Each structure stands twice: as structure tokens, then as C-alpha cells.
PDB file of C-alpha atoms in Angstrom:
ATOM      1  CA  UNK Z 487    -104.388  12.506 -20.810  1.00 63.00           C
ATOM      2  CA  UNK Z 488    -100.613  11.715 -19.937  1.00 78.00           C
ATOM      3  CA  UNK Z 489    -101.398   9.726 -16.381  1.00 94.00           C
ATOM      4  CA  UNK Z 490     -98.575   9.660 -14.289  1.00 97.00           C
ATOM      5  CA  UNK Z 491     -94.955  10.720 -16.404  1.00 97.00           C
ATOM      6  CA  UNK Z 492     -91.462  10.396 -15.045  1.00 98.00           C
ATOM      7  CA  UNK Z 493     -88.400  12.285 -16.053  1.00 97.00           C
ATOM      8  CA  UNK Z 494     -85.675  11.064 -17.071  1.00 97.00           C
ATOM      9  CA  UNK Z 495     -86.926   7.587 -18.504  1.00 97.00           C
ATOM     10  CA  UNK Z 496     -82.724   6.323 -18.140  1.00 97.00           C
ATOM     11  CA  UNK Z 497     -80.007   7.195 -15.841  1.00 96.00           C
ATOM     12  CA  UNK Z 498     -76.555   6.965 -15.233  1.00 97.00           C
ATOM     13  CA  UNK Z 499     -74.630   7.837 -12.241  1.00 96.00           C
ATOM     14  CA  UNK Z 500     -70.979   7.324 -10.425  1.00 97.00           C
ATOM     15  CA  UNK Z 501     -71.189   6.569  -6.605  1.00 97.00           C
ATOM     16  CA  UNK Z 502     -71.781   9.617  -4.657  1.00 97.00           C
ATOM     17  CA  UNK Z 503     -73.373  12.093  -7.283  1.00 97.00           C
ATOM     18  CA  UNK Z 504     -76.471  13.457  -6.402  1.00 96.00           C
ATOM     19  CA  UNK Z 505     -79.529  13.500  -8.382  1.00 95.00           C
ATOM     20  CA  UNK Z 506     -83.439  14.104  -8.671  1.00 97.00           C
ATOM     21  CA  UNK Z 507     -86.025  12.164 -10.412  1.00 98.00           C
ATOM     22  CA  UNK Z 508     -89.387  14.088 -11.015  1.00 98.00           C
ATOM     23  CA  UNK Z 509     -92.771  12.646 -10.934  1.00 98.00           C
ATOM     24  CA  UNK Z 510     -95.666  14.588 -12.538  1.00 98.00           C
ATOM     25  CA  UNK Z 511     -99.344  13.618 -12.426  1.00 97.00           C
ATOM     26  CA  UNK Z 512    -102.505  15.918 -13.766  1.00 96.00           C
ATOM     27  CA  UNK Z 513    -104.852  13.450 -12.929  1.00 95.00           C
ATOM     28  CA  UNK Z 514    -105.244  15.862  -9.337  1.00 95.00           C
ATOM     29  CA  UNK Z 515    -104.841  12.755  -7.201  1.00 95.00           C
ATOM     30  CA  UNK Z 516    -104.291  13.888  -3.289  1.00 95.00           C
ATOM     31  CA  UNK Z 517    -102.147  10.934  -2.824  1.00 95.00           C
ATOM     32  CA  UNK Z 518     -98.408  10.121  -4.374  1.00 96.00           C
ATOM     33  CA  UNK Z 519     -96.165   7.475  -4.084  1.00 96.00           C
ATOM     34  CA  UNK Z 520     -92.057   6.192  -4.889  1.00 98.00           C
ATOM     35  CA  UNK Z 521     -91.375   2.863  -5.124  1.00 98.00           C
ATOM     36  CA  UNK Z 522     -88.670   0.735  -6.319  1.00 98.00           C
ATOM     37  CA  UNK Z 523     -88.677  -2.511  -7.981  1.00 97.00           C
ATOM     38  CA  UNK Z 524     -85.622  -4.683  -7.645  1.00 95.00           C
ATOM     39  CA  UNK Z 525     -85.684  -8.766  -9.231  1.00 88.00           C
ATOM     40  CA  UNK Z 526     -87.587 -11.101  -7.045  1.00 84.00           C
ATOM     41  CA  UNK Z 527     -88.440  -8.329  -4.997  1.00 86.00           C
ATOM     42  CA  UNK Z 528     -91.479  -6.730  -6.468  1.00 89.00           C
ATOM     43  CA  UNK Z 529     -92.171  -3.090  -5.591  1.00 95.00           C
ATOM     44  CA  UNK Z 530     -90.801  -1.586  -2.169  1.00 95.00           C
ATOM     45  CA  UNK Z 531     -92.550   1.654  -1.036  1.00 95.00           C
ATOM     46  CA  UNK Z 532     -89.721   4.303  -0.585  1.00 96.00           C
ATOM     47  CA  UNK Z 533     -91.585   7.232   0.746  1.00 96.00           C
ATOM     48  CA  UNK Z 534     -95.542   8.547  -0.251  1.00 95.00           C
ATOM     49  CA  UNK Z 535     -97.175  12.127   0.491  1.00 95.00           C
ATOM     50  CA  UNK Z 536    -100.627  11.999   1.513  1.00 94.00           C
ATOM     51  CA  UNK Z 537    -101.007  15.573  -0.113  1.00 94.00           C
ATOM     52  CA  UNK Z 538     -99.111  18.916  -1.033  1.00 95.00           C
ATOM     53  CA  UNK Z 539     -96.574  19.990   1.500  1.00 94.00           C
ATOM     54  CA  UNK Z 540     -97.108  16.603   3.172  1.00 94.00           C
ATOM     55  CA  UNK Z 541     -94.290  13.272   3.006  1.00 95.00           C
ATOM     56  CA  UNK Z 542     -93.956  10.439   4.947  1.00 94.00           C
ATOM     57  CA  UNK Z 543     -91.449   7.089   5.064  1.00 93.00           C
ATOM     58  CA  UNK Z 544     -92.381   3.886   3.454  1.00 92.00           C
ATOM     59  CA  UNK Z 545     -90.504   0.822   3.686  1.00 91.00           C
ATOM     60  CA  UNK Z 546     -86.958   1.289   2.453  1.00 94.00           C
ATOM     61  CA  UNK Z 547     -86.732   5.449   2.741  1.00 96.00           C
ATOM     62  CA  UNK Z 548     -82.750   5.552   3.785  1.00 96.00           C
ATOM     63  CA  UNK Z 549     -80.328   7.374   1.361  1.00 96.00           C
ATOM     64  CA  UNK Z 550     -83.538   8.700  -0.067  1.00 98.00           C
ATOM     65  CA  UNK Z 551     -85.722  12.366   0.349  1.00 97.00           C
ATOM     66  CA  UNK Z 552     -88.718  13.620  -1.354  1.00 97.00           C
ATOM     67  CA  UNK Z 553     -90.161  16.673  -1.333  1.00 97.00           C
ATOM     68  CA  UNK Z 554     -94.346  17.820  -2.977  1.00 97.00           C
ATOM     69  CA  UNK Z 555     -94.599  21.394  -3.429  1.00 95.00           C
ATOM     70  CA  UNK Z 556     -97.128  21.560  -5.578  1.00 96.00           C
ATOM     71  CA  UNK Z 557     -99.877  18.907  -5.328  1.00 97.00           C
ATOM     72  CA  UNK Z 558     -99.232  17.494  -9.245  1.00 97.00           C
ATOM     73  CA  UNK Z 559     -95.407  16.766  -8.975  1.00 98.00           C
ATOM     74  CA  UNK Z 560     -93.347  14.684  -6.341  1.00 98.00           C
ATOM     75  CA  UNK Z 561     -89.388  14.636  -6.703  1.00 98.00           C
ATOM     76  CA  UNK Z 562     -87.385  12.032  -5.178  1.00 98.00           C
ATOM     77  CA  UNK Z 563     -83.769  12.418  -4.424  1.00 98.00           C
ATOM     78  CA  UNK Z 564     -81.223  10.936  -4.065  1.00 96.00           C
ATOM     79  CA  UNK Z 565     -78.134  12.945  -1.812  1.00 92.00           C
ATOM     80  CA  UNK Z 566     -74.890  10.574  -3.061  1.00 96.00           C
ATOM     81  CA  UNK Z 567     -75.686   7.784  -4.711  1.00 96.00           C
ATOM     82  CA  UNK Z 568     -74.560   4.199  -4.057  1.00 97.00           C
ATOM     83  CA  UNK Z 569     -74.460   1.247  -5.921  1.00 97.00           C
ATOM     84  CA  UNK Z 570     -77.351  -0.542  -4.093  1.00 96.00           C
ATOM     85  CA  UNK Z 571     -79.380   2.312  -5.195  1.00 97.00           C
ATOM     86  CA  UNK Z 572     -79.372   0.321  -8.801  1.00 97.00           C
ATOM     87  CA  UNK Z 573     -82.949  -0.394  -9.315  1.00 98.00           C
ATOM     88  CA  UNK Z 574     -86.059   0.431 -11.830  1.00 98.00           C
ATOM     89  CA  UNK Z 575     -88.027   3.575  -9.602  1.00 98.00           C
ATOM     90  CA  UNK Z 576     -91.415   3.417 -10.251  1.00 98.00           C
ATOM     91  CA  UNK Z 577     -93.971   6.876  -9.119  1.00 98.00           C
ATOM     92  CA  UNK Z 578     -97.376   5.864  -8.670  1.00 97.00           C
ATOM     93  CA  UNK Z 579    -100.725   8.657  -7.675  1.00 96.00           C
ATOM     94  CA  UNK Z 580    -103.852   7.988  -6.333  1.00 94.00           C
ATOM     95  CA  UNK Z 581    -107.122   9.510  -5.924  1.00 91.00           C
ATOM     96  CA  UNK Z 582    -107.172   8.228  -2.121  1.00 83.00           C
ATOM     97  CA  UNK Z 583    -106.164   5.024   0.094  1.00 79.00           C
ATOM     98  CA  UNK Z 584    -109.463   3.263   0.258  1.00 78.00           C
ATOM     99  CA  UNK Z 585    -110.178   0.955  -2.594  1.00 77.00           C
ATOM    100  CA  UNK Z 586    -108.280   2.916  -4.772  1.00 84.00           C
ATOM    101  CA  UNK Z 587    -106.150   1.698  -7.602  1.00 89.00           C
ATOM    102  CA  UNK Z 588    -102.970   3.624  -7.640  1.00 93.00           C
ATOM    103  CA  UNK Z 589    -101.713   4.404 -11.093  1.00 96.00           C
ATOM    104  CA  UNK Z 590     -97.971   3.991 -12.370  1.00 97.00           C
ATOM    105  CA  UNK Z 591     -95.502   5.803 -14.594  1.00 97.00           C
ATOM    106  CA  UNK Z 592     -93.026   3.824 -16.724  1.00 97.00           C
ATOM    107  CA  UNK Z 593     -90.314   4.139 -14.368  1.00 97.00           C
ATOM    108  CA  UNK Z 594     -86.588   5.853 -14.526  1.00 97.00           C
ATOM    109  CA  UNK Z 595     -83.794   2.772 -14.863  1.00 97.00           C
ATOM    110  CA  UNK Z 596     -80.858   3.992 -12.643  1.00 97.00           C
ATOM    111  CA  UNK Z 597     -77.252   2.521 -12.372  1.00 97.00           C
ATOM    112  CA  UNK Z 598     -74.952   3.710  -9.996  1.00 97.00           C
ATOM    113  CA  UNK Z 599     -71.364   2.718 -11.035  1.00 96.00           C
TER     114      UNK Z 599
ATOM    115  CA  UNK T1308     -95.483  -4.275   8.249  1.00 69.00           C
ATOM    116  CA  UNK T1309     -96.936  -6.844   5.870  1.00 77.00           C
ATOM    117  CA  UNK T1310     -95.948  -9.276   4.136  1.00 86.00           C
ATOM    118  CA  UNK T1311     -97.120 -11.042   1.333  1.00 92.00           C
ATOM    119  CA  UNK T1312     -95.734 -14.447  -0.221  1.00 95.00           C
ATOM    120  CA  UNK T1313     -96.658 -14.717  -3.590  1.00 97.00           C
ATOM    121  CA  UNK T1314     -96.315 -17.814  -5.884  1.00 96.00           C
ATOM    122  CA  UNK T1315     -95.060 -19.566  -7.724  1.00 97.00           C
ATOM    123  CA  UNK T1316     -92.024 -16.910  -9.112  1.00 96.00           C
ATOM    124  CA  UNK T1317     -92.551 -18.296 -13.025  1.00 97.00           C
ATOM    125  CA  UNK T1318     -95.371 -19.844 -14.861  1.00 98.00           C
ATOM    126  CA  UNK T1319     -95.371 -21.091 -18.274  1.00 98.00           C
ATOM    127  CA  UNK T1320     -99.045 -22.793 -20.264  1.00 98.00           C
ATOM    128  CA  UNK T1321     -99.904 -23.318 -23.214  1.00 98.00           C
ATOM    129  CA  UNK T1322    -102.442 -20.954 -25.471  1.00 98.00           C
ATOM    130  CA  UNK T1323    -106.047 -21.692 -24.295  1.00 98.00           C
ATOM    131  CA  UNK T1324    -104.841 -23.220 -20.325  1.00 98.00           C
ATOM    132  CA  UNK T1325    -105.467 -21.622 -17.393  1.00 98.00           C
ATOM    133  CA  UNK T1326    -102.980 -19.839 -15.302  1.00 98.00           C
ATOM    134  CA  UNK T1327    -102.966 -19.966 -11.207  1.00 98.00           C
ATOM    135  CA  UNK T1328    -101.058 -17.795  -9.161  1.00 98.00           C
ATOM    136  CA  UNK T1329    -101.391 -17.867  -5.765  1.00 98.00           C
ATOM    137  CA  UNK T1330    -100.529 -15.000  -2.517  1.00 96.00           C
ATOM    138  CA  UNK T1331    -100.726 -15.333   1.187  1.00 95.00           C
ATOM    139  CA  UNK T1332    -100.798 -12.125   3.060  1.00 91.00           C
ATOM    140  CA  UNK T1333     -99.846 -11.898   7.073  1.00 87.00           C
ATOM    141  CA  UNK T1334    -102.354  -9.371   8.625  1.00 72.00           C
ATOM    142  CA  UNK T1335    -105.061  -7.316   7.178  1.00 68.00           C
ATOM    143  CA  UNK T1336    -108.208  -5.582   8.489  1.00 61.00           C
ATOM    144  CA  UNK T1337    -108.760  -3.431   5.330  1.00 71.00           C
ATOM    145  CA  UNK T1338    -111.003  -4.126   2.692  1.00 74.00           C
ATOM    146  CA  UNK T1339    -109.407  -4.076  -1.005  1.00 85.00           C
ATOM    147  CA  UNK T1340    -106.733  -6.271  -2.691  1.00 91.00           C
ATOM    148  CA  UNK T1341    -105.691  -5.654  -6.348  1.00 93.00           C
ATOM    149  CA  UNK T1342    -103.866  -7.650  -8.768  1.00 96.00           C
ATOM    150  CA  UNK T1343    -101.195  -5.855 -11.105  1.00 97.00           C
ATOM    151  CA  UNK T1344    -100.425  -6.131 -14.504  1.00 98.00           C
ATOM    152  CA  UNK T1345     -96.807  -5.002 -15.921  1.00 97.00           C
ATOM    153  CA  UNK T1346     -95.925  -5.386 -19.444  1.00 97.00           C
ATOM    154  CA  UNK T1347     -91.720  -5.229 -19.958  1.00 94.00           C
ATOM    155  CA  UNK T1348     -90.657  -1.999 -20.113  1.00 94.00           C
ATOM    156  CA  UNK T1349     -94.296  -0.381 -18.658  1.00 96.00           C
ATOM    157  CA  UNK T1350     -95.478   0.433 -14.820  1.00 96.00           C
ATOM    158  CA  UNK T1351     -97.790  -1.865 -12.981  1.00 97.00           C
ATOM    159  CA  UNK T1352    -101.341  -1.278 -14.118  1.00 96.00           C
ATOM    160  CA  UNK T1353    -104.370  -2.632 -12.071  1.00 95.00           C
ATOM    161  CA  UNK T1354    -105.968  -5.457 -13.633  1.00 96.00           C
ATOM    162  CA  UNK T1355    -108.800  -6.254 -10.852  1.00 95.00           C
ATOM    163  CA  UNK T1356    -109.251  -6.026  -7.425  1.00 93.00           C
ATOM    164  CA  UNK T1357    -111.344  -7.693  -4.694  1.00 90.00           C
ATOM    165  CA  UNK T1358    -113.061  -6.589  -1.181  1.00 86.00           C
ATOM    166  CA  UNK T1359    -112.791  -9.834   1.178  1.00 78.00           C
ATOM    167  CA  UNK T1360    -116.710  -9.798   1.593  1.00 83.00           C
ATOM    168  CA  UNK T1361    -116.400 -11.372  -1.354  1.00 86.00           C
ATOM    169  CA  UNK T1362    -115.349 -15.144  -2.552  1.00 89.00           C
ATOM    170  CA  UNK T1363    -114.836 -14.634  -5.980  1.00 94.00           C
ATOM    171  CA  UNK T1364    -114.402 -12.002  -8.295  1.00 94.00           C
ATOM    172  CA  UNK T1365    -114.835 -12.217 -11.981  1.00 96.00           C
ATOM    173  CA  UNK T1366    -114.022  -9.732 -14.784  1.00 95.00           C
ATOM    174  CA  UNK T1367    -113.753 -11.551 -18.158  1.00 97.00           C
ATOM    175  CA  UNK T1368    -111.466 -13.852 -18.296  1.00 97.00           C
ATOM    176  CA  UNK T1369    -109.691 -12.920 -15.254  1.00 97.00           C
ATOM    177  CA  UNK T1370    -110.872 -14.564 -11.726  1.00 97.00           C
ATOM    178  CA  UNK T1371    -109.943 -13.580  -7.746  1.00 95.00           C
ATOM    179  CA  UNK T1372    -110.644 -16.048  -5.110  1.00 94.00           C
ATOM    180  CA  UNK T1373    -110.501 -14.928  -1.975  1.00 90.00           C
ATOM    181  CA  UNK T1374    -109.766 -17.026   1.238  1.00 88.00           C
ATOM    182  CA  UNK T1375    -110.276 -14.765   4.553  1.00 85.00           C
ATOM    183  CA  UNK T1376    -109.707 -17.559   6.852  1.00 87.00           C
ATOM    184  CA  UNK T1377    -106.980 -18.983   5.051  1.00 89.00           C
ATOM    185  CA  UNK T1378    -105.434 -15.362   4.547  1.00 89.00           C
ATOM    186  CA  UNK T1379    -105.213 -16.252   0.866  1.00 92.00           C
ATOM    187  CA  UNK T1380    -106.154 -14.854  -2.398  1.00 93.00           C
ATOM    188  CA  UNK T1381    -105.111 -15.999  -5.851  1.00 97.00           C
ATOM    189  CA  UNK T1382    -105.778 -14.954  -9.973  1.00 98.00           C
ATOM    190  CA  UNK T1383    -107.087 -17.571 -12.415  1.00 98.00           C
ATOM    191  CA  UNK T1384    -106.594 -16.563 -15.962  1.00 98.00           C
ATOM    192  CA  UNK T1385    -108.623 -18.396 -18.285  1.00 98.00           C
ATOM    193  CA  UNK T1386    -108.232 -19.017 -22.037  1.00 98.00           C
ATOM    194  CA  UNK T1387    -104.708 -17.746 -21.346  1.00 98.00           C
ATOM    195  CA  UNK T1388    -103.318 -16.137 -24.445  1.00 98.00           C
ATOM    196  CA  UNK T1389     -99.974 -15.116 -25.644  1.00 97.00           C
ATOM    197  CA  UNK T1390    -100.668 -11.185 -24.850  1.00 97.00           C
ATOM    198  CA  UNK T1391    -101.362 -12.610 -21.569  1.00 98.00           C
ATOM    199  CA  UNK T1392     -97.820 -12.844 -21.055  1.00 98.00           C
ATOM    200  CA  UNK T1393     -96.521 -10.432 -18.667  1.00 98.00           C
ATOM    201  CA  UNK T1394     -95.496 -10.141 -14.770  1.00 97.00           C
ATOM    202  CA  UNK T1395     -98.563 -10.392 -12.107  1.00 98.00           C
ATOM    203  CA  UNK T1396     -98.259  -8.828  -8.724  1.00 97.00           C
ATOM    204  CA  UNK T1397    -100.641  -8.917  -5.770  1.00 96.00           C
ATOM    205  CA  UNK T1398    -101.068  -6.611  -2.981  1.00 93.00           C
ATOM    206  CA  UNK T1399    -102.297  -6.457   0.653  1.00 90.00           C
ATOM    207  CA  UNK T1400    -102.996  -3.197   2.075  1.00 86.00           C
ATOM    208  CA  UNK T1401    -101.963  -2.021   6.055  1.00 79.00           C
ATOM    209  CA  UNK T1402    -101.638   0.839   7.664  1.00 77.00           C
ATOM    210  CA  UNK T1403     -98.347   2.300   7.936  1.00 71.00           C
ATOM    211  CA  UNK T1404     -97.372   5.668   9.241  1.00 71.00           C
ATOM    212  CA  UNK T1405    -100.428   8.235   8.089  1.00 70.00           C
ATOM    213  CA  UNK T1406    -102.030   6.112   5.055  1.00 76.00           C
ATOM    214  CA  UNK T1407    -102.703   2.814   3.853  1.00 80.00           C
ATOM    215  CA  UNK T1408     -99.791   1.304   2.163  1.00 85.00           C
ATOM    216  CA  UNK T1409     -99.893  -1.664  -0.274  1.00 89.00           C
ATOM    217  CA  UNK T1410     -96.799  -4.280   0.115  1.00 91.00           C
ATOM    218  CA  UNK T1411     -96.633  -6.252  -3.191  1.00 93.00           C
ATOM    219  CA  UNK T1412     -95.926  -9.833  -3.575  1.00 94.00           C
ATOM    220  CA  UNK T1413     -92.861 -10.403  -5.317  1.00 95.00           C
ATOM    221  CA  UNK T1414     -94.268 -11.184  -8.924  1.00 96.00           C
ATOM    222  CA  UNK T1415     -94.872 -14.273 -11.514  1.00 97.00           C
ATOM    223  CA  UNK T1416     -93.629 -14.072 -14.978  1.00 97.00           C
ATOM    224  CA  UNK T1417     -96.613 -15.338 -16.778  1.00 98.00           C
ATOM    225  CA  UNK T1418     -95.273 -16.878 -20.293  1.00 98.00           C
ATOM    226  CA  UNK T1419     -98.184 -17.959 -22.551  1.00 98.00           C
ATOM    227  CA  UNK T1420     -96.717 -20.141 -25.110  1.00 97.00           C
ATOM    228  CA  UNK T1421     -98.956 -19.998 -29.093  1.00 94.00           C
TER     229      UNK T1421
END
């Protein structure tokens, strides 16, 4: 059982390049989340879909878009990059919001030079 | 919005003390608050959580108390041990926007020395 798996595990990027980072769960959890995870900072919620065809902003969503076609992938993109997009971006999934432990990838490490 | 202070930033015992780490959230009315467990390189992974009907919650050697009045909640690790060592988060929920939303604390470094 492979959880939650994010693609690519490392990126690289020059300031305004575009790019996509794909989240994948088969653990058919209704409920999907982006976060990122800056030093001192913890986790900051970026933008979470409450089901397929569904998104909605979190915390820090500018520069940012996400789209959930089908129920077991979320994609978070990024239009043109900018430097203070450097950060570790962490996809979590959940069965629902209540009492429910949401359950984390290993993250995609992404410089923007 | 919620926010959550979470302290202190870096902790460092020796093998067989106990750890303490400590979070204050703003505003809640909902009814579960995990602790997370991230390993270098890995994704946050639930260690244990607590409902605020609840003082204490105990699952090994792992311990929540939970202060409703005092809008505080904190992790004791007991015994600590070296593959203890690792970053903590906590996390109040709220309701933003059309679901709960957790905001996380900003993380201890736990460093468990042998």
C-alpha cells in the first residue's frame, strides 16, 4: 500500500517557469490537501479539495492553482515561479475532517533560482 | 484563522529523560488535536491525538495533556530515546472556507542524546 506519493521527489526551477507537482493517493480518501513547510514556519495550508471536481484556498494560496479531476490525484501548480516559492511542498489525504488524521507524502524540495 | 504558538523551537535530553513540548492555540470549538511526527527527509506522520473532553492522553510512552481553559495542550515523551529524535508539530483545527483546516505549530527539533 503506497499511502500518499508525490512526483517529482526534487526540483529545480529559474524564476518564471511554470510547473506541476502531482499528488496521488489510493487510499480513496474524499479529502486532499497542499501544504508547504518553510524553517520555523511549520506547515502552511496552500489550497485543499473537499472531493473530486471540488478546491478551495487555504492559507497562503497566491501564485498557486490546483486542480482534482479524479478523486485519487491532486496537482498543484505553479504559473511562473518565484523565488519565495523555495520551500519543501508537502500533499497530505484524508478520509474526512472530523477526528481524522491526515496522512503525508515525502514531499517535492523546490528551488526557484 | 488560528494560530498556534508552539514551544520551545529546540529541545535536547539525555537517553532515558523526558521531553516537554508545549502549544497554545487561539480559538477552537472542534474536538480533535494531533501531534506530528517527521523524521528528516519523511512527511509528518500522526503520532497521537486528543479530544478536549479529555485531560490526558496516553499511548505508550507518549503523553497529551490537555488544558481547555488555559487553551493549552502539550506532549510528554518519556524514556526518551535516541530514535526519538525527530521534529514534533501540533495542530489546532478551525473552520476555514468549506472544511476544517489544521494550522500547525511551528515545530521542536527533538535531539535525544545516547
Amino acid at each position: 500500500n503506497a499511502g500518499v506519493t508525490q512526483t517529482p521527489k526534487f526540483r529545480v526551477l529559474k524564476t518564471g517557469q511554470s510547473m506541476t507537482l502531482l499528488c496521488a493517493q489510493d487510499m480513496n480518501h474524499e479529502y486532499m490537501y497542499w501544504y508547504r513547510q518553510d524553517p520555523g514556519m511549520g506547515l502552511r495550508l496552500i489550497h485543499y479539495s473537499v472531493g473530486e471536481g471540488t478546491t478551495a484556498k487555504g492559507e497562503v494560496p497566491d501564485g498557486y492553482n490546483v486542480s482534482r479531476l479524479k478523486k485519487q490525484n491532486f496537482l498543484l501548480g505553479l504559473e511562473s515561479a518565484a523565488p519565495s516559492q523555495t520551500s519543501v511542498y508537502f500533499c497530505a489525504s484524508s478520509y474526512g475532517d472530523r477526528n481524522q488524521p491526515q496522512h503525508f507524502g515525502d514531499g517535492t524540495r523546490l528551488s526557484i533560482l | 484563522q488560528q494560530q498556534v504558538k508552539q514551544s520551545p523551537q529546540s529541545l535536547i535530553v539525555q537517553k532515558g529523560g523526558i521531553s516537554i513540548i508545549n502549544c497554545a492555540y487561539e480559538n477552537t470549538a472542534f474536538d480533535y488535536f494531533p501531534w506530528y511526527q517527521q523524521f528528516p527527509g519523511k512527511g509528518p506522520a500522526l503520532l497521537i491525538a486528543i479530544r478536549p473532553d479529555v485531560s490526558e492522553k496516553k499511548e505508550g510512552r507518549f503523553t497529551i495533556s490537555f488544558n481547555k481553559s488555559a487553551k493549552q495542550f502539550s506532549l510528554h515523551i518519556m524514556d526518551s530515546q535516541p530514535g526519538d529524535s525527530a521534529t514534533y508539530f501540533c495542530a489546532a483545527p478551525w473552520l476555514g472556507g468549506s472544511a476544517r483546516q489544521l494550522t500547525f505549530g511551528s515545530g521542536t527539533q527533538l535531539t535525544v542524546l545516547p
